[in-house]
């Protein structure tokens, strides 16, 4: 079977467990049946004929299997990790978090054996819809997963030949199915957002007018107007506007009803016969509305790539933005090291006539700091080096992500320090922050704003006491927010120490229990079996309070992954401009275009916080074990 991505079927279910859209691809399914027939004829495992389920289920069979799985696994995504409720053959029995997103369904459960397993199903929850995509894999991969579901050991033990990770590495079609699911999810929810490209320099009136008209489609392509994506509202945070002009071709809309005709049209054009070719909705939409004419033909000696269906005509320019997200877990403990990582991407917009090639060296690239690197299909990477990475690409239309990477910060954490919270009674807690901002950071690095939030998702905040050394404080129903640096008052070229001691009061304590038939009821009941009156055994009143509240508070939603204890952490939000923290840089003077044209090059950077967590030094916290080599 070929190694490229092909999709056997797609289903979309609403929150009432009703299939609102489904699409099956007979050409791909025929290849699956041929492979199954060959496998079943030639394969004998353990002395018994090991058959593979050869056909797709009906919509009603799929819904029944999906509902049964949700009851078995405990939630729509599944536990992912093996617990006492897990049964042999289930996804959570595999004991891997990825089984929340790559699931298996058992059809016709009354029949014994593994030949009724449908796997791998890509599960994407988008708004009120569940998207299920079934990529084409080889029958031997399905058999390998079935064996994992029956394995007695828990997790991927060292030295074991088969594991889910090693299995997925052999299946590039899984990645393609995720891309298909994401594209479909963006369409049905209206989240068609192109990567953000920021113009750092303040433009003239003409330059600003060009930016606006270019982004809404007034610039011409060939002899007619540029194809325009569906007009929608931008999802860019207001804080970004201060950095410069943002050009987006297809921003975001709110929730809207499922447009089946648009979905059918997109699937037919983007993945004919089940093989994804171009998942860009703006390209597909433009081709459907505008079609093609003789004036759109490229020069006879050049081949027009699929990602550039139209040729650009108008004022030429190149825009690059390095956008980095900083993730950190700060513990302030001797036994647990702090961790910090950077997820970055280079966004580009190349408004160039014809089909030129663009090349440039990445200045500041260091293989010791960059851990993961991937490129857009339009890019070629001919040169590697210790601190040099040369990139050449034939740019598509609109904004696109040229490169993604993961790196470590060469400067140090932009915010470090500690957060402590001690419960002095059930309804009152005393806290202390001591932070240092931008230590070791020099101009032109500027912190544009910084906010620290203490979330209390399971308690209602009544009031707080305390005055910070810098900034302002406000409260919401379930959080205390400390704005250290306000927007418009950036911090450049110096470090600042910020402290905030205080107390927070909550509404009167009420013991809360989840119903026993809830998704997490079994887990809470299991914990409650071990509960005893610890007032006589607890030496520390704080430990007694935390233990009591941990048992009486219900679990929060899976979308709040850190709230597994009563009060565990504070979250930091910030934005830094001026340079990247990874050291990645593009020198506009080193960017070359072939054939040579006069096109100005604009380069900007944006650094923002992701999950930047200050764990409560006095409480419990999760941490990853460090391998001993």
Coordinates of C-alpha atoms in Angstrom, one line a residue:
X1 CA 0.0 0.0 0.0
X2 CA 1.3 3.5 -0.7
X3 CA 2.7 5.6 2.1
X4 CA 0.8 8.8 1.3
X5 CA -2.3 9.9 3.2
X6 CA -5.7 8.7 2.1
X7 CA -9.0 9.0 4.0
X8 CA -11.5 6.1 4.1
X9 CA -14.3 8.1 5.7
X10 CA -15.3 11.2 7.6
X11 CA -18.1 11.6 10.2
X12 CA -19.3 14.7 12.0
X13 CA -21.5 14.3 15.1
X14 CA -23.3 17.0 17.1
X15 CA -23.7 17.1 20.9
X16 CA -26.9 15.1 20.6
X17 CA -24.9 12.1 19.3
X18 CA -26.5 12.5 15.8
X19 CA -24.5 12.3 12.6
X20 CA -25.0 15.6 10.8
X21 CA -22.5 14.9 8.0
X22 CA -20.7 11.8 6.7
X23 CA -18.6 11.1 3.6
X24 CA -17.1 7.8 2.5
X25 CA -14.5 7.4 -0.3
X26 CA -15.1 4.2 -2.3
X27 CA -11.8 4.3 -4.1
X28 CA -9.9 4.2 -0.8
X29 CA -12.2 1.7 0.6
X30 CA -11.6 -0.6 -2.3
X31 CA -7.8 -0.5 -1.6
X32 CA -8.6 -1.4 2.1
X33 CA -10.7 -4.4 1.1
X34 CA -8.0 -5.7 -1.2
X35 CA -5.4 -5.3 1.5
X36 CA -7.6 -7.1 4.1
X37 CA -8.3 -10.0 1.7
X38 CA -4.6 -10.4 1.1
X39 CA -3.8 -10.2 4.8
X40 CA -6.5 -12.6 5.9
X41 CA -5.4 -15.2 3.4
X42 CA -1.7 -15.0 4.2
X43 CA -1.6 -14.2 8.0
X44 CA -1.8 -16.7 10.7
X45 CA -0.9 -15.5 14.2
X46 CA -0.8 -17.8 17.2
X47 CA -2.0 -20.7 15.1
X48 CA -5.4 -19.0 14.5
X49 CA -6.6 -17.1 11.5
X50 CA -6.4 -13.4 12.5
X51 CA -9.0 -11.6 10.4
X52 CA -9.5 -7.9 9.9
X53 CA -12.9 -6.2 9.7
X54 CA -13.1 -5.4 6.0
X55 CA -15.9 -2.9 5.6
X56 CA -17.1 0.5 7.0
X57 CA -20.0 0.6 9.5
X58 CA -23.3 2.3 8.8
X59 CA -23.9 5.7 10.5
X60 CA -26.2 4.1 13.1
X61 CA -23.5 1.4 13.9
X62 CA -20.9 4.1 14.3
X63 CA -23.0 6.2 16.6
X64 CA -23.8 3.2 18.8
X65 CA -20.2 2.3 19.1
X66 CA -19.2 5.9 19.8
X67 CA -21.7 6.3 22.6
X68 CA -20.7 2.9 24.0
X69 CA -17.1 4.0 24.1
X70 CA -17.9 7.2 25.9
X71 CA -19.7 5.3 28.6
X72 CA -16.8 2.8 28.8
X73 CA -14.0 5.4 28.8
X74 CA -15.7 8.0 31.0
X75 CA -15.8 11.1 28.8
X76 CA -15.9 12.1 25.2
X77 CA -12.1 12.2 25.0
X78 CA -11.5 9.2 27.2
X79 CA -9.2 9.0 30.2
X80 CA -6.2 8.1 28.0
X81 CA -4.4 6.7 31.1
X82 CA -5.2 3.3 32.5
X83 CA -7.3 3.6 35.7
X84 CA -9.3 1.1 37.7
X85 CA -12.3 1.6 35.4
X86 CA -10.3 0.6 32.3
X87 CA -11.2 -2.7 30.7
X88 CA -9.0 -4.9 28.6
X89 CA -9.4 -4.0 24.9
X90 CA -10.2 -0.3 25.6
X91 CA -8.2 2.7 24.5
X92 CA -7.3 3.7 28.1
X93 CA -5.9 0.1 28.6
X94 CA -3.1 1.1 26.2
X95 CA -2.2 3.7 28.9
X96 CA -1.1 6.5 26.6
X97 CA -2.6 10.1 26.5
X98 CA -2.7 10.1 22.7
X99 CA -5.6 7.7 22.9
X100 CA -7.7 10.7 23.8
X101 CA -7.3 11.8 20.2
X102 CA -6.7 8.6 18.3
X103 CA -9.4 6.2 19.3
X104 CA -10.8 2.8 18.4
X105 CA -14.4 1.7 18.2
X106 CA -15.8 -1.8 18.5
X107 CA -18.6 -2.6 16.1
X108 CA -21.2 -5.4 16.7
X109 CA -19.9 -5.9 20.2
X110 CA -21.9 -9.0 20.6
X111 CA -19.5 -10.8 18.3
X112 CA -16.4 -12.1 19.9
X113 CA -12.9 -11.4 18.5
X114 CA -10.9 -8.4 17.3
X115 CA -12.2 -8.3 13.8
X116 CA -14.8 -5.7 14.8
X117 CA -12.2 -3.1 15.8
X118 CA -12.3 0.2 13.8
X119 CA -9.0 2.0 14.2
X120 CA -7.3 4.6 13.9
X121 CA -10.1 7.1 14.2
X122 CA -8.9 10.7 14.6
X123 CA -11.2 12.5 17.1
X124 CA -11.3 16.3 17.1
X125 CA -13.8 18.2 19.3
X126 CA -14.6 21.5 17.7
X127 CA -17.3 23.6 19.2
X128 CA -20.4 21.5 19.5
X129 CA -19.2 19.0 17.0
X130 CA -17.1 15.8 17.1
X131 CA -15.1 15.1 13.9
X132 CA -14.1 11.6 13.2
X133 CA -11.6 10.9 10.4
X134 CA -10.5 7.4 9.4
X135 CA -7.2 7.3 7.5
X136 CA -6.0 4.4 5.5
X137 CA -3.4 2.2 7.2
X138 CA -2.2 -1.3 6.6
X139 CA -4.0 -4.2 8.3
X140 CA -0.9 -5.2 10.1
X141 CA -1.0 -1.8 11.9
X142 CA -4.5 -2.5 13.1
X143 CA -3.4 -5.9 14.4
X144 CA -0.5 -4.3 16.2
X145 CA -2.9 -1.9 18.0
X146 CA -5.2 -4.7 18.9
X147 CA -2.3 -6.5 20.6
X148 CA -1.5 -3.3 22.6
X149 CA -5.1 -3.3 23.8
X150 CA -4.7 -6.8 25.3
X151 CA -1.3 -6.3 26.8
X152 CA -1.1 -6.9 30.6
X153 CA 1.6 -4.5 31.5
X154 CA 0.7 -0.8 32.1
X155 CA 2.3 1.8 29.9
X156 CA 5.2 1.6 27.5
X157 CA 7.8 -0.3 29.5
X158 CA 11.5 0.1 28.6
X159 CA 12.6 -2.8 26.3
X160 CA 9.2 -3.6 25.0
X161 CA 9.2 -4.1 21.2
X162 CA 5.7 -2.6 20.5
X163 CA 4.4 0.7 21.8
X164 CA 1.9 3.2 20.5
X165 CA 4.6 5.8 19.8
X166 CA 6.7 3.5 17.6
X167 CA 3.5 2.4 15.8
X168 CA 2.4 5.9 15.0
X169 CA 5.9 6.9 13.8
X170 CA 5.3 4.3 11.0
X171 CA 2.0 6.0 10.0
X172 CA 2.4 9.4 8.3
X173 CA -1.3 9.1 7.3
X174 CA -2.2 9.9 11.0
X175 CA -0.7 13.4 10.6
X176 CA -2.6 13.9 7.3
X177 CA -5.9 12.9 9.0
X178 CA -5.3 15.4 11.8
X179 CA -4.8 18.1 9.2
X180 CA -8.0 17.1 7.4
X181 CA -9.9 17.1 10.7
X182 CA -8.5 20.5 11.6
X183 CA -9.4 22.0 8.2
X184 CA -13.0 20.6 8.4
X185 CA -13.3 21.9 12.0
X186 CA -12.2 25.4 11.0
X187 CA -14.8 25.4 8.2
X188 CA -17.8 24.2 10.3
X189 CA -17.0 26.7 13.1
X190 CA -15.8 29.6 10.9
X191 CA -12.2 29.6 12.4
X192 CA -10.4 30.1 9.1
X193 CA -7.6 32.2 10.4
X194 CA -4.3 32.7 8.4
X195 CA -1.1 33.2 10.3
X196 CA -0.5 36.7 11.7
X197 CA 2.0 38.9 9.9
X198 CA 2.9 42.2 11.6
X199 CA 4.4 45.3 9.9
X200 CA 6.8 46.6 12.6
X201 CA 7.7 49.9 11.0
X202 CA 5.1 52.7 11.1
X203 CA 3.9 52.9 7.4
X204 CA 3.2 56.0 5.5
X205 CA -0.3 56.8 4.4
X206 CA 0.3 55.0 1.1
X207 CA 1.9 52.0 2.8
X208 CA -1.0 51.7 5.3
X209 CA -3.5 52.0 2.4
X210 CA -1.6 49.3 0.5
X211 CA -1.7 47.0 3.6
X212 CA -5.4 47.5 4.1
X213 CA -6.4 47.1 0.4
X214 CA -4.1 44.2 -0.1
X215 CA -5.5 42.3 2.9
X216 CA -9.2 42.7 1.8
X217 CA -8.4 41.8 -1.8
X218 CA -8.3 45.1 -3.9
X219 CA -4.8 44.3 -5.3
X220 CA -5.1 42.7 -8.7
X221 CA -4.0 39.2 -9.7
X222 CA -3.4 39.0 -13.4
X223 CA -6.1 41.0 -15.2
X224 CA -8.8 40.7 -12.5
X225 CA -9.4 41.4 -8.8
X226 CA -7.7 39.2 -6.3
X227 CA -9.9 36.4 -5.0
X228 CA -11.4 37.3 -1.6
X229 CA -12.1 34.9 1.2
X230 CA -15.3 35.0 3.1
X231 CA -15.5 38.3 5.0
X232 CA -15.2 37.7 8.8
X233 CA -14.0 39.4 11.9
X234 CA -10.5 39.2 13.2
X235 CA -9.6 37.1 16.2
X236 CA -6.4 38.9 16.9
X237 CA -6.1 40.1 20.5
X238 CA -6.3 43.9 21.0
X239 CA -2.8 43.9 22.4
X240 CA -1.4 43.0 19.0
X241 CA -2.6 46.2 17.4
X242 CA 0.1 48.3 19.2
X243 CA 2.9 46.4 17.4
X244 CA 1.8 47.5 13.9
X245 CA -0.5 46.7 11.1
X246 CA -1.9 43.2 11.0
X247 CA -2.7 41.7 7.6
X248 CA -5.1 38.7 7.6
X249 CA -6.7 37.2 4.5
X250 CA -9.3 35.0 6.2
X251 CA -9.9 35.9 9.8
X252 CA -12.4 34.3 12.2
X253 CA -16.1 34.2 12.6
X254 CA -18.4 33.2 15.5
X255 CA -20.4 30.1 15.8
X256 CA -22.7 29.3 12.8
X257 CA -24.9 26.5 11.5
X258 CA -23.2 23.6 9.7
X259 CA -23.0 24.5 6.0
X260 CA -23.1 21.1 4.3
X261 CA -22.9 22.5 0.8
X262 CA -19.6 24.4 1.6
X263 CA -18.3 21.3 3.3
X264 CA -19.1 19.0 0.3
X265 CA -17.5 21.5 -2.1
X266 CA -14.4 21.8 0.0
X267 CA -13.9 18.0 0.4
X268 CA -14.5 17.4 -3.3
X269 CA -12.0 20.0 -4.3
X270 CA -9.3 19.6 -1.6
X271 CA -9.2 15.8 -1.4
X272 CA -10.6 14.2 -4.5
X273 CA -11.1 10.4 -4.2
X274 CA -10.0 10.7 -0.5
X275 CA -6.4 11.9 -1.1
X276 CA -5.7 15.4 0.4
X277 CA -4.1 17.7 -2.1
X278 CA -4.7 21.3 -0.9
X279 CA -6.3 21.9 2.5
X280 CA -6.2 25.7 2.1
X281 CA -9.9 26.9 2.3
X282 CA -9.0 30.3 0.9
X283 CA -7.4 28.7 -2.2
X284 CA -10.4 26.3 -2.7
X285 CA -12.9 29.1 -2.1
X286 CA -11.1 31.5 -4.5
X287 CA -10.9 28.9 -7.3
X288 CA -14.6 28.1 -6.9
X289 CA -15.7 31.7 -7.1
X290 CA -13.2 33.0 -9.7
X291 CA -12.2 30.1 -11.8
X292 CA -9.3 30.5 -14.2
X293 CA -8.6 32.4 -17.4
X294 CA -5.9 32.4 -20.1
X295 CA -4.2 35.4 -18.5
X296 CA -3.5 33.4 -15.3
X297 CA -1.2 31.0 -17.1
X298 CA 2.4 31.0 -15.8
X299 CA 5.4 31.2 -18.1
X300 CA 5.8 28.1 -20.2
X301 CA 9.2 27.2 -18.7
X302 CA 7.9 27.3 -15.1
X303 CA 5.6 24.8 -13.2
X304 CA 3.0 26.4 -11.1
X305 CA 2.7 24.8 -7.6
X306 CA -0.6 23.7 -6.1
X307 CA -0.3 26.1 -3.2
X308 CA -0.3 29.1 -5.6
X309 CA -3.3 28.8 -7.9
X310 CA -3.2 32.5 -8.9
X311 CA -0.3 34.8 -9.8
X312 CA 0.0 38.0 -7.9
X313 CA 0.1 41.4 -9.7
X314 CA 0.7 44.6 -7.9
X315 CA 3.1 46.4 -5.5
X316 CA 5.7 43.9 -4.4
X317 CA 7.0 43.3 -0.9
X318 CA 8.1 40.6 1.6
X319 CA 6.9 40.5 5.2
X320 CA 8.4 38.2 7.9
X321 CA 7.2 37.8 11.5
X322 CA 8.9 35.5 14.1
X323 CA 6.2 34.6 16.6
X324 CA 7.3 32.7 19.7
X325 CA 5.3 31.3 22.6
X326 CA 7.0 30.8 25.9
X327 CA 5.9 27.8 28.1
X328 CA 7.3 27.5 31.6
X329 CA 6.8 25.7 34.9
X330 CA 8.4 27.5 37.8
X331 CA 8.7 25.5 41.1
X332 CA 11.3 27.4 43.3
X333 CA 12.2 24.0 44.8
X334 CA 15.6 22.4 45.2
X335 CA 14.3 18.9 44.3
X336 CA 12.5 20.0 41.2
X337 CA 14.2 22.1 38.5
X338 CA 12.3 24.8 36.7
X339 CA 11.6 24.2 33.0
X340 CA 11.1 26.5 30.1
X341 CA 10.6 25.9 26.4
X342 CA 9.8 28.1 23.3
X343 CA 7.5 27.1 20.5
X344 CA 8.2 29.4 17.5
X345 CA 7.2 29.9 13.9
X346 CA 8.2 32.2 11.1
X347 CA 5.1 33.6 9.4
X348 CA 5.5 35.1 5.9
X349 CA 3.6 37.1 3.3
X350 CA 5.3 37.3 -0.1
X351 CA 3.5 39.7 -2.5
X352 CA 5.7 38.9 -5.5
X353 CA 4.8 38.8 -9.2
X354 CA 5.4 35.6 -11.1
X355 CA 6.8 32.4 -9.6
X356 CA 10.1 33.7 -8.0
X357 CA 12.3 31.8 -5.5
X358 CA 13.1 33.5 -2.2
X359 CA 16.2 32.6 -0.1
X360 CA 17.8 33.8 3.1
X361 CA 20.1 32.5 5.9
X362 CA 18.6 32.2 9.4
X363 CA 20.9 34.4 11.6
X364 CA 21.3 33.3 15.2
X365 CA 20.3 29.7 14.4
X366 CA 22.0 27.3 16.8
X367 CA 21.5 23.6 16.8
X368 CA 22.3 23.4 20.5
X369 CA 19.2 25.5 21.2
X370 CA 16.8 24.5 18.4
X371 CA 15.4 21.0 19.3
X372 CA 12.7 20.6 16.6
X373 CA 12.5 22.0 13.1
X374 CA 9.9 21.7 10.3
X375 CA 9.2 23.6 7.1
X376 CA 6.3 24.4 4.8
X377 CA 6.1 22.1 1.7
X378 CA 7.2 25.0 -0.5
X379 CA 10.6 25.3 1.2
X380 CA 13.9 23.7 0.5
X381 CA 16.7 23.5 3.0
X382 CA 20.0 23.0 1.1
X383 CA 22.5 24.1 3.8
X384 CA 23.0 23.1 7.4
X385 CA 25.5 24.2 9.9
X386 CA 26.2 24.7 13.6
X387 CA 24.8 28.2 13.6
X388 CA 23.5 28.6 10.1
X389 CA 20.4 27.4 8.3
X390 CA 19.8 28.5 4.7
X391 CA 16.2 28.4 3.5
X392 CA 14.9 28.7 -0.1
X393 CA 11.1 28.6 -0.9
X394 CA 8.6 29.3 -3.6
X395 CA 6.0 31.3 -1.7
X396 CA 2.3 30.6 -1.9
X397 CA -0.4 33.3 -1.8
X398 CA -1.4 35.1 1.4
X399 CA 0.0 34.6 4.9
X400 CA 1.5 31.2 5.6
X401 CA 3.8 29.5 8.2
X402 CA 7.2 29.0 6.6
X403 CA 8.9 27.3 9.5
X404 CA 8.0 25.9 12.9
X405 CA 10.5 25.1 15.7
X406 CA 11.0 24.3 19.3
X407 CA 13.9 25.8 21.2
X408 CA 15.3 26.7 24.6
X409 CA 15.8 30.2 25.8
X410 CA 19.4 31.4 25.7
X411 CA 18.7 34.4 28.0
X412 CA 16.9 33.0 30.9
X413 CA 13.2 33.2 32.1
X414 CA 11.7 36.6 31.5
X415 CA 9.8 36.2 34.9
X416 CA 11.2 34.2 37.8
X417 CA 10.4 34.0 41.5
X418 CA 8.0 32.2 43.6
X419 CA 4.3 32.1 44.6
X420 CA 3.1 30.8 48.0
X421 CA -0.5 30.1 49.2
X422 CA -1.3 28.9 52.7
X423 CA -4.9 28.2 53.8
X424 CA -5.4 29.7 57.3
X425 CA -9.0 28.5 57.3
X426 CA -11.4 26.9 55.0
X427 CA -12.6 30.2 53.6
X428 CA -9.4 32.3 53.8
X429 CA -5.9 32.0 52.3
X430 CA -2.7 34.0 52.8
X431 CA -0.5 34.4 49.7
X432 CA 2.9 35.9 48.8
X433 CA 4.5 36.7 45.4
X434 CA 8.1 37.7 44.9
X435 CA 9.0 38.1 41.3
X436 CA 11.8 39.5 39.2
X437 CA 11.0 40.7 35.6
X438 CA 13.3 40.9 32.6
X439 CA 16.5 40.1 34.6
X440 CA 19.4 40.0 32.0
X441 CA 17.2 41.4 29.2
X442 CA 18.6 44.4 27.4
X443 CA 17.3 46.8 24.8
X444 CA 15.6 46.5 22.3
X445 CA 13.7 43.8 24.3
X446 CA 10.6 45.4 25.8
X447 CA 8.0 43.8 28.0
X448 CA 4.7 45.5 26.8
X449 CA 2.5 44.1 29.5
X450 CA 2.5 41.5 32.3
X451 CA -0.4 40.1 34.3
X452 CA -0.4 37.4 37.0
X453 CA -3.7 35.5 37.7
X454 CA -4.6 33.3 40.6
X455 CA -7.4 31.1 39.5
X456 CA -9.9 29.5 41.9
X457 CA -12.3 27.7 39.5
X458 CA -14.1 25.8 42.4
X459 CA -14.4 28.6 44.9
X460 CA -16.1 32.0 44.7
X461 CA -13.8 35.0 45.6
X462 CA -15.4 37.5 47.9
X463 CA -12.6 39.9 48.7
X464 CA -8.8 40.3 49.0
X465 CA -6.4 42.2 51.2
X466 CA -3.0 43.4 50.2
X467 CA -1.1 46.0 48.2
X468 CA 1.5 45.1 45.5
X469 CA 4.8 47.0 45.2
X470 CA 3.9 47.7 41.6
X471 CA 0.8 47.5 39.5
X472 CA -2.9 47.2 40.2
X473 CA -5.2 44.4 41.4
X474 CA -8.7 43.3 40.6
X475 CA -10.9 40.3 41.3
X476 CA -13.5 38.3 39.4
X477 CA -15.8 35.7 40.7
X478 CA -13.2 32.9 40.5
X479 CA -9.8 34.7 40.3
X480 CA -7.5 37.5 41.5
X481 CA -5.7 39.4 38.8
X482 CA -2.5 41.4 39.3
X483 CA -1.5 43.7 36.5
X484 CA 2.2 44.4 37.0
X485 CA 2.9 46.2 33.8
X486 CA 0.0 47.9 32.0
X487 CA -0.3 48.1 28.3
X488 CA 1.4 51.3 27.0
X489 CA 3.9 51.3 29.9
X490 CA 6.5 49.0 28.6
X491 CA 9.6 47.8 30.5
X492 CA 12.9 48.2 28.5
X493 CA 16.6 47.8 29.4
X494 CA 16.2 47.1 33.1
X495 CA 14.9 44.5 35.6
X496 CA 12.1 45.1 38.1
X497 CA 11.4 43.3 41.4
X498 CA 7.7 42.9 42.2
X499 CA 6.2 41.7 45.5
X500 CA 2.6 41.1 46.5
X501 CA 1.7 39.8 50.0
X502 CA -2.0 39.5 50.8
X503 CA -5.0 37.4 51.8
X504 CA -8.0 36.2 49.8
X505 CA -11.5 35.4 51.2
X506 CA -14.0 33.0 49.7
X507 CA -17.7 32.4 50.0
X508 CA -18.7 30.1 52.8
X509 CA -17.6 26.5 52.4
X510 CA -20.1 24.0 51.0
X511 CA -19.2 20.4 50.5
X512 CA -19.7 19.5 46.9
X513 CA -20.1 16.0 45.4
X514 CA -20.5 14.9 41.8
X515 CA -23.3 12.5 41.0
X516 CA -22.1 8.9 41.1
X517 CA -23.0 8.4 37.4
X518 CA -20.9 11.3 36.2
X519 CA -17.8 10.9 34.1
X520 CA -15.5 11.3 37.2
X521 CA -17.8 9.9 39.8
X522 CA -16.0 6.6 40.0
X523 CA -12.7 8.3 40.6
X524 CA -14.1 10.5 43.4
X525 CA -15.9 7.6 45.0
X526 CA -12.7 5.6 44.9
X527 CA -10.9 8.5 46.7
X528 CA -13.7 8.8 49.2
X529 CA -13.4 5.2 50.3
X530 CA -10.0 6.0 51.9
X531 CA -11.3 9.2 53.6
X532 CA -11.2 9.2 57.4
X533 CA -11.5 11.7 60.1
X534 CA -8.0 13.1 60.0
X535 CA -8.5 15.9 62.6
X536 CA -6.8 13.8 65.3
X537 CA -4.0 12.6 63.1
X538 CA -3.0 15.8 61.4
X539 CA -0.3 17.8 63.1
X540 CA -0.5 20.7 60.6
X541 CA -3.9 22.4 60.3
X542 CA -3.0 23.5 56.8
X543 CA -2.4 19.9 55.7
X544 CA -5.8 18.9 57.2
X545 CA -7.6 21.7 55.4
X546 CA -6.0 20.9 52.0
X547 CA -6.7 17.2 52.4
X548 CA -10.3 17.9 53.3
X549 CA -10.9 20.4 50.4
X550 CA -9.2 18.1 47.9
X551 CA -11.7 15.4 48.7
X552 CA -14.8 17.6 48.9
X553 CA -14.1 19.6 45.8
X554 CA -15.4 18.1 42.5
X555 CA -13.0 17.6 39.6
X556 CA -12.9 20.5 37.1
X557 CA -13.3 20.2 33.4
X558 CA -10.5 18.5 31.3
X559 CA -9.9 21.9 29.7
X560 CA -8.4 23.1 33.1
X561 CA -5.6 20.5 33.2
X562 CA -3.8 22.1 36.2
X563 CA -6.7 22.4 38.6
X564 CA -6.4 19.0 40.1
X565 CA -5.8 20.3 43.5
X566 CA -7.8 22.9 45.4
X567 CA -5.4 25.8 44.9
X568 CA -2.3 24.9 43.0
X569 CA -0.8 27.7 40.8
X570 CA -0.7 31.2 39.4
X571 CA -0.5 31.9 35.7
X572 CA 1.6 34.6 34.1
X573 CA 0.6 36.4 30.9
X574 CA 3.0 38.7 29.1
X575 CA 4.1 40.0 25.7
X576 CA 7.7 40.9 24.7
X577 CA 8.7 42.8 21.6
X578 CA 12.0 43.8 20.0
X579 CA 13.7 40.4 19.4
X580 CA 13.1 36.7 19.7
X581 CA 14.1 34.8 22.9
X582 CA 15.5 31.9 20.9
X583 CA 18.0 34.1 19.1
X584 CA 16.3 33.4 15.8
X585 CA 16.6 36.4 13.4
X586 CA 16.1 37.3 9.7
X587 CA 18.3 40.0 8.3
X588 CA 16.2 41.9 5.7
X589 CA 19.4 42.8 3.8
X590 CA 20.3 39.1 3.3
X591 CA 16.9 38.1 1.7
X592 CA 17.3 37.6 -2.0
X593 CA 14.7 37.0 -4.7
X594 CA 15.3 35.2 -8.0
X595 CA 14.6 36.6 -10.6
X596 CA 15.8 39.8 -8.9
X597 CA 13.1 42.4 -8.2
X598 CA 13.0 45.5 -6.1
X599 CA 10.8 44.4 -3.2
X600 CA 11.1 45.9 0.3
X601 CA 11.5 43.4 3.2
X602 CA 9.9 44.0 6.6
X603 CA 10.8 41.9 9.6
X604 CA 9.2 41.9 13.1
X605 CA 9.1 39.7 16.2
X606 CA 6.5 38.9 18.7
X607 CA 7.0 36.9 22.0
X608 CA 4.0 35.9 24.1
X609 CA 3.4 33.7 27.1
X610 CA 1.7 30.3 26.7
X611 CA 1.3 28.1 29.8
X612 CA 3.6 30.0 32.1
X613 CA 2.9 28.5 35.5
X614 CA 4.1 29.5 39.0
X615 CA 3.4 26.4 41.1
X616 CA 2.5 27.0 44.7
X617 CA 5.7 26.4 46.7
X618 CA 3.7 25.2 49.7
X619 CA 1.4 22.9 47.8
X620 CA 1.5 19.8 45.6
X621 CA 2.7 20.0 42.1
X622 CA 3.2 17.7 39.1
X623 CA 6.7 17.2 37.6
X624 CA 8.3 15.0 35.0
X625 CA 10.9 12.5 36.2
X626 CA 14.4 13.1 34.9
X627 CA 16.0 10.1 33.2
X628 CA 19.3 8.9 34.7
X629 CA 21.8 8.3 32.0

